[in-house]
PDB file of C-alpha atoms in Angstrom:
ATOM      1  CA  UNK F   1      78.050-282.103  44.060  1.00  0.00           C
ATOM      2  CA  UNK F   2      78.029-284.727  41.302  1.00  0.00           C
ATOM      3  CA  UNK F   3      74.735-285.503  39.698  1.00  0.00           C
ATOM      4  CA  UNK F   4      72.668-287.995  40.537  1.00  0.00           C
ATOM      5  CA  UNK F   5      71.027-291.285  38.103  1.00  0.00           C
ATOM      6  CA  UNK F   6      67.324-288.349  38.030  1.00  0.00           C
ATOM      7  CA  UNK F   7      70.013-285.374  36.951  1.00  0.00           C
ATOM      8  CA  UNK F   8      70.958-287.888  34.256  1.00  0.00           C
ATOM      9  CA  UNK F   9      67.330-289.014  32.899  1.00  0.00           C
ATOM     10  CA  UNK F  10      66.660-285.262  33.239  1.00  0.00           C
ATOM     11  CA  UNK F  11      69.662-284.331  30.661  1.00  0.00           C
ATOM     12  CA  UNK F  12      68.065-287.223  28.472  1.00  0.00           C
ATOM     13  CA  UNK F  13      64.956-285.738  28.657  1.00  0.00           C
ATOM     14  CA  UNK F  14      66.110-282.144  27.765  1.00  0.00           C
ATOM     15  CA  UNK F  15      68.095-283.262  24.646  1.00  0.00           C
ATOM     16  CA  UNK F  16      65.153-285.465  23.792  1.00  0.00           C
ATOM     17  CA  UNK F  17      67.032-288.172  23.547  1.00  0.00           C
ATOM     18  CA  UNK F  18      64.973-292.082  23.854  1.00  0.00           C
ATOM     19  CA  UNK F  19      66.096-294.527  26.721  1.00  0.00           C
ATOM     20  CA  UNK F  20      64.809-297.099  28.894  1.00  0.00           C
ATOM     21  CA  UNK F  21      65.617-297.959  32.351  1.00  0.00           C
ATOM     22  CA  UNK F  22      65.378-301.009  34.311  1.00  0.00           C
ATOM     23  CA  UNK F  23      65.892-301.303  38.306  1.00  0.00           C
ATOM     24  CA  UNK F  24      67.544-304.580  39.415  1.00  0.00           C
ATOM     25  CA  UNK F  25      69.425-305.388  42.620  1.00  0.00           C
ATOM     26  CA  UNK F  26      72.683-303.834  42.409  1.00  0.00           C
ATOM     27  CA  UNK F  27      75.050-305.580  40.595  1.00  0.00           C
ATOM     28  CA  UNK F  28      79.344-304.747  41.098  1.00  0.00           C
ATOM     29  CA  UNK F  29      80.808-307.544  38.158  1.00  0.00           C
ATOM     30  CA  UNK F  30      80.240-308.526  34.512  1.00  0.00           C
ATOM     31  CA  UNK F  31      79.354-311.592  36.674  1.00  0.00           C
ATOM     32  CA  UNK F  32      76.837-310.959  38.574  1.00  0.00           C
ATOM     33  CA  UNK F  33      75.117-308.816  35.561  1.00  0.00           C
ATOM     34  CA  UNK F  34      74.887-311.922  33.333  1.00  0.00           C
ATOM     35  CA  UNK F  35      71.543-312.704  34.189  1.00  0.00           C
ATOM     36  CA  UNK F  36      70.056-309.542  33.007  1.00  0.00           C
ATOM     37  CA  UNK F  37      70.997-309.819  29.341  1.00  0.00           C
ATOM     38  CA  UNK F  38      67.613-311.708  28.536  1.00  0.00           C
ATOM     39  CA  UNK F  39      65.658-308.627  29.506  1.00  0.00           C
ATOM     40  CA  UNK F  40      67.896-306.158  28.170  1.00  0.00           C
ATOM     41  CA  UNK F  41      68.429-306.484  24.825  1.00  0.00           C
ATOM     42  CA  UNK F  42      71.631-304.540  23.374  1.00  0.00           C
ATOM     43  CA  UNK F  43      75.574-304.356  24.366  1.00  0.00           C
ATOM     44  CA  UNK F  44      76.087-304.632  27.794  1.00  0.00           C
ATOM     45  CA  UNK F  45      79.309-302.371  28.673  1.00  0.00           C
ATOM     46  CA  UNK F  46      82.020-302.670  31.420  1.00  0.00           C
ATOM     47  CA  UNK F  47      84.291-299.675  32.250  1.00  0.00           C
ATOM     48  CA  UNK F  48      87.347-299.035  33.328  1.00  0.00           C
ATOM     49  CA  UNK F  49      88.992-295.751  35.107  1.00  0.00           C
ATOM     50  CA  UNK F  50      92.760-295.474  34.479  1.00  0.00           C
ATOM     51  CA  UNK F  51      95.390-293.158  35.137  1.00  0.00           C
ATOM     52  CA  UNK F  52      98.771-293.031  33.827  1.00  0.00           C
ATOM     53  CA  UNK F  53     102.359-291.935  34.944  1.00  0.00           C
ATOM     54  CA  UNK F  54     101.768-288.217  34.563  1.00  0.00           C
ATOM     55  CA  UNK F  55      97.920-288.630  36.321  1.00  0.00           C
ATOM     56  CA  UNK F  56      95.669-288.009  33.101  1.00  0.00           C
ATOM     57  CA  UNK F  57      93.001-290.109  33.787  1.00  0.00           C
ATOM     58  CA  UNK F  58      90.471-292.063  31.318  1.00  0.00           C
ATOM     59  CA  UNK F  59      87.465-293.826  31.044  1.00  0.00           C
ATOM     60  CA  UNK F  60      87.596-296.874  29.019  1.00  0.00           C
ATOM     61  CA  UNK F  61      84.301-298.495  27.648  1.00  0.00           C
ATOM     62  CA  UNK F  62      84.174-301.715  26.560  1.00  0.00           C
ATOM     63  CA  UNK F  63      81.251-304.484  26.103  1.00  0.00           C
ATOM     64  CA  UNK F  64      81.105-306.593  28.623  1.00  0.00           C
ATOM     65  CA  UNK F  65      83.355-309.606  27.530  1.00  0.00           C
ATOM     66  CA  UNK F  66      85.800-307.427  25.600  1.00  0.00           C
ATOM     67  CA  UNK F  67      89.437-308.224  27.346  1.00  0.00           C
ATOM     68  CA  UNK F  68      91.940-305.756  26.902  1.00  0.00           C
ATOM     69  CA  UNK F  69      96.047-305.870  27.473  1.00  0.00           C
ATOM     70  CA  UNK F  70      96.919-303.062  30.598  1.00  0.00           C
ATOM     71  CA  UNK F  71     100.439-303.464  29.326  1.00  0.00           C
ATOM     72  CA  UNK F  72      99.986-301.960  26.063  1.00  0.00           C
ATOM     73  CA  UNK F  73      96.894-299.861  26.646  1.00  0.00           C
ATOM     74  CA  UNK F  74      98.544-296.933  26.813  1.00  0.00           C
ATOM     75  CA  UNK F  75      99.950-297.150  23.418  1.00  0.00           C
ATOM     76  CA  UNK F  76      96.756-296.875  21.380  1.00  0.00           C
ATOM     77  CA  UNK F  77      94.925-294.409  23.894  1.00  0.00           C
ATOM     78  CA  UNK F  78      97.488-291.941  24.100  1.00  0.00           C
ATOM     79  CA  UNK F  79      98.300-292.142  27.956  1.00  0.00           C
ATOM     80  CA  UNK F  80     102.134-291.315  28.952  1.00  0.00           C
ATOM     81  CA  UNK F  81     103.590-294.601  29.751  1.00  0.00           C
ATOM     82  CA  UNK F  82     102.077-297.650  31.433  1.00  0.00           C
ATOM     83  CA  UNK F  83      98.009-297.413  33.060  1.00  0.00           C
ATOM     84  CA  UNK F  84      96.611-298.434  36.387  1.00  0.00           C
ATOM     85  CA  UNK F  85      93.671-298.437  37.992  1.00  0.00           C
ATOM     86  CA  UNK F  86      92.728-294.984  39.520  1.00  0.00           C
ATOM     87  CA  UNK F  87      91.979-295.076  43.210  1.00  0.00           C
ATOM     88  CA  UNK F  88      88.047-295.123  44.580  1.00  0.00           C
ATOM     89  CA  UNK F  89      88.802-291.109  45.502  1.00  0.00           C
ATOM     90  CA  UNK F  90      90.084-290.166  41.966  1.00  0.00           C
ATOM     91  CA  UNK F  91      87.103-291.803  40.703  1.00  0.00           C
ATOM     92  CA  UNK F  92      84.480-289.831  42.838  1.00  0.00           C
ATOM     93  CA  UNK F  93      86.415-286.304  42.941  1.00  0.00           C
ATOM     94  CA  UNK F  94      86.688-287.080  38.747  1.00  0.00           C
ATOM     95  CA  UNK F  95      83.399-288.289  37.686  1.00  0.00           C
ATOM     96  CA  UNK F  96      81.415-288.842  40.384  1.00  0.00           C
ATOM     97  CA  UNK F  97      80.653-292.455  41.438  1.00  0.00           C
ATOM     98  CA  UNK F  98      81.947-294.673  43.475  1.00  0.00           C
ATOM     99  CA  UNK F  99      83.209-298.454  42.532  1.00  0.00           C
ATOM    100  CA  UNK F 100      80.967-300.594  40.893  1.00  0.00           C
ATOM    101  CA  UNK F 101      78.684-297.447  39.414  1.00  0.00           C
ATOM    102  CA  UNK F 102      81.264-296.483  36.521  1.00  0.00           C
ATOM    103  CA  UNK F 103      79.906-296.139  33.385  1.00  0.00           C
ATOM    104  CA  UNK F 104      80.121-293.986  30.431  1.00  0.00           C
ATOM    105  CA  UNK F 105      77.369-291.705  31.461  1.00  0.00           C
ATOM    106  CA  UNK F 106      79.981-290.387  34.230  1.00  0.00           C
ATOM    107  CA  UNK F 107      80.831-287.723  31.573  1.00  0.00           C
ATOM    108  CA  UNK F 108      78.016-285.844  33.229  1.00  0.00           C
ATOM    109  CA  UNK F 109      80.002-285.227  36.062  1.00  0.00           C
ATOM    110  CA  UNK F 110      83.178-284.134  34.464  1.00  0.00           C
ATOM    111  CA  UNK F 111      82.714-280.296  33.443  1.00  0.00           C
ATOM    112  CA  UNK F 112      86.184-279.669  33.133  1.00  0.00           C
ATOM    113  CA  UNK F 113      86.837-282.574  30.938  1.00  0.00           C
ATOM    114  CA  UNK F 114      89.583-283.919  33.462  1.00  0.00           C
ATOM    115  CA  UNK F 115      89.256-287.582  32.029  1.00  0.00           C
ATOM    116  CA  UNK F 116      89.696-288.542  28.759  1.00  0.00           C
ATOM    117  CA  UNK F 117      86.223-290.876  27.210  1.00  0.00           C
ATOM    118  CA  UNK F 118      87.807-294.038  25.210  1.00  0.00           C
ATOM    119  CA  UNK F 119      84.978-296.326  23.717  1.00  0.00           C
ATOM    120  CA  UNK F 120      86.058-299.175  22.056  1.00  0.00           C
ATOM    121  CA  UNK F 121      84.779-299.686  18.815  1.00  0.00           C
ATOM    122  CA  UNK F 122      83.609-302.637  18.711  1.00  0.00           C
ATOM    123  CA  UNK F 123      80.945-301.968  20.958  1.00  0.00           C
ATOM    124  CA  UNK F 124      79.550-299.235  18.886  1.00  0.00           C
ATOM    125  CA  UNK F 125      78.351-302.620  16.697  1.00  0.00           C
ATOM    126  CA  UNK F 126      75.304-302.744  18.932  1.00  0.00           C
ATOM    127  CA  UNK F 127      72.120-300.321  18.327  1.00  0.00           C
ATOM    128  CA  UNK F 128      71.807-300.379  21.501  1.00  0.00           C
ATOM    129  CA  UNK F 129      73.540-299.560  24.130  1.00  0.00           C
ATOM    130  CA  UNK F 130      73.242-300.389  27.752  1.00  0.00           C
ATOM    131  CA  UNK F 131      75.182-298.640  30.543  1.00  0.00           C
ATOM    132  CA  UNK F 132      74.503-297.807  34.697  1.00  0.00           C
ATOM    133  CA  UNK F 133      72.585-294.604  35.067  1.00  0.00           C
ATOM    134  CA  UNK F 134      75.359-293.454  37.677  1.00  0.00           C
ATOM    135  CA  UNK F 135      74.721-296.298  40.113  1.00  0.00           C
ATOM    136  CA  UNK F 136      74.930-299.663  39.623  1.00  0.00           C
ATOM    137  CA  UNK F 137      71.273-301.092  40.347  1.00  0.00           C
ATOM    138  CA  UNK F 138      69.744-299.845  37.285  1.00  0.00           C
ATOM    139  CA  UNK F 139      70.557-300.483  33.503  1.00  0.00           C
ATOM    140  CA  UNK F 140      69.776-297.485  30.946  1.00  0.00           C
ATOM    141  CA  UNK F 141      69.655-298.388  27.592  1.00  0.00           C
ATOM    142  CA  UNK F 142      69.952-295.581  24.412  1.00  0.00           C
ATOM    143  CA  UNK F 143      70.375-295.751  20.993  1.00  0.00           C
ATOM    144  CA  UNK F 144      74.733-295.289  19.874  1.00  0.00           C
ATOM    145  CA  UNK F 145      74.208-292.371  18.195  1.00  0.00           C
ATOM    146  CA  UNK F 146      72.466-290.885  20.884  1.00  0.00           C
ATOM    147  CA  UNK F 147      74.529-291.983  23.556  1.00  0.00           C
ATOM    148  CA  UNK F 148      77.026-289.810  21.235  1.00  0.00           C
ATOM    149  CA  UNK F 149      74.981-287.069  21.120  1.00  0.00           C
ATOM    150  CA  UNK F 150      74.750-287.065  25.027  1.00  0.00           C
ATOM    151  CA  UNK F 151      78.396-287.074  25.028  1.00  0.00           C
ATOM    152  CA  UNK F 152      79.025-284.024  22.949  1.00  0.00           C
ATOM    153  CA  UNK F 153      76.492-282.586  25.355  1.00  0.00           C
ATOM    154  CA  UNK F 154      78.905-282.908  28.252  1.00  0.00           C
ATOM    155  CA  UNK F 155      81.616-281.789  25.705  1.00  0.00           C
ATOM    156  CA  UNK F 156      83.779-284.782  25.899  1.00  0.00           C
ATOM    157  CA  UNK F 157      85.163-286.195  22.024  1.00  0.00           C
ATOM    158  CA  UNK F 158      85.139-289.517  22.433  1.00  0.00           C
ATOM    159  CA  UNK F 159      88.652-291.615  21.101  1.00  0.00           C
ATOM    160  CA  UNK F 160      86.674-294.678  19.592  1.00  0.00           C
ATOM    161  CA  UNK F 161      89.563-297.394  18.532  1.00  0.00           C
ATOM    162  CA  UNK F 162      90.000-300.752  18.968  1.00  0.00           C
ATOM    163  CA  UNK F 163      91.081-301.118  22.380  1.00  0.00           C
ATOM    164  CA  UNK F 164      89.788-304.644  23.105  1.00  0.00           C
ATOM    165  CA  UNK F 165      92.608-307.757  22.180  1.00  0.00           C
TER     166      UNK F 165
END
């Protein structure tokens, strides 16, 4: 059963780790996000959940206007030949969530560290970052180092390269 956005804030809690939360009507785009970013201060993050020729799968984190080249992806992240997108059921039997909810906090649900974490430098320039609790009508902010901290807590190494173009 994958966790849910209270199993997350519970995890937080137990590592002690600072965040903030804000509910807002659920949002599926960068788009439709947009007008949040007065009230949440920090990087805003978009994700993406690929899978390559051989089916290793990987979560890609990004902020929100970073663009990236799918053709060459696979190159710097280590995937065996050319990404796509992973299907809607990969994505729930991997981390948990369904479209529209990804987000880096998905580690939670991957004990067996099926899918790779990539995090794009860049956005490890912001303090602060902000990222879906597990479902997509909330924004959780935390602090970079701690959202690396909750990461080594789920036991997933993050790759963090340049990704974006």
């Amino acid at each position: 059963m994958p966790k849910t956005r209270q199993d997350l804030l519970d995890c937080l809690d137990a590592l002690e780790i600072a965040y903030s939360t804000v509910d807002h009507a659920p949002v599926f785009t960068v788009a439709e996000s947009q007008s949040l970013r007065d009230e949440i201060p920090g990087g805003h993050t978009k994700n993406l959940f690929l899978k390559d020729k051989k089916g290793a799968y990987f979560l890609v984190t990004l902020e929100e206007n970073a663009e990236v080249n799918l053709k060459t992806i696979h190159t710097l992240i280590g995937a065996s030949g050319r990404v796509s997108f992973g299907k809607p059921e990969a994505l729930m039997e991997k981390l948990g969530v369904a479209p529209g909810s990804v987000t880096i906090f998905c580690a939670i649900n991957d004990p067996d560290h099926e899918v790779t974490i990539v995090i794009d430098a860049p956005l490890l320039d912001n303090e602060v970052i902000n990222a879906h609790p597990l479902s997509n009508d909330a924004t959780t902010s935390i602090g970079r180092d701690d959202l690396k901290r909750f990461l080594a807590h789920t036991g997933h190494e993050p790759m963090i390269l340049k990704v974006s173009v």
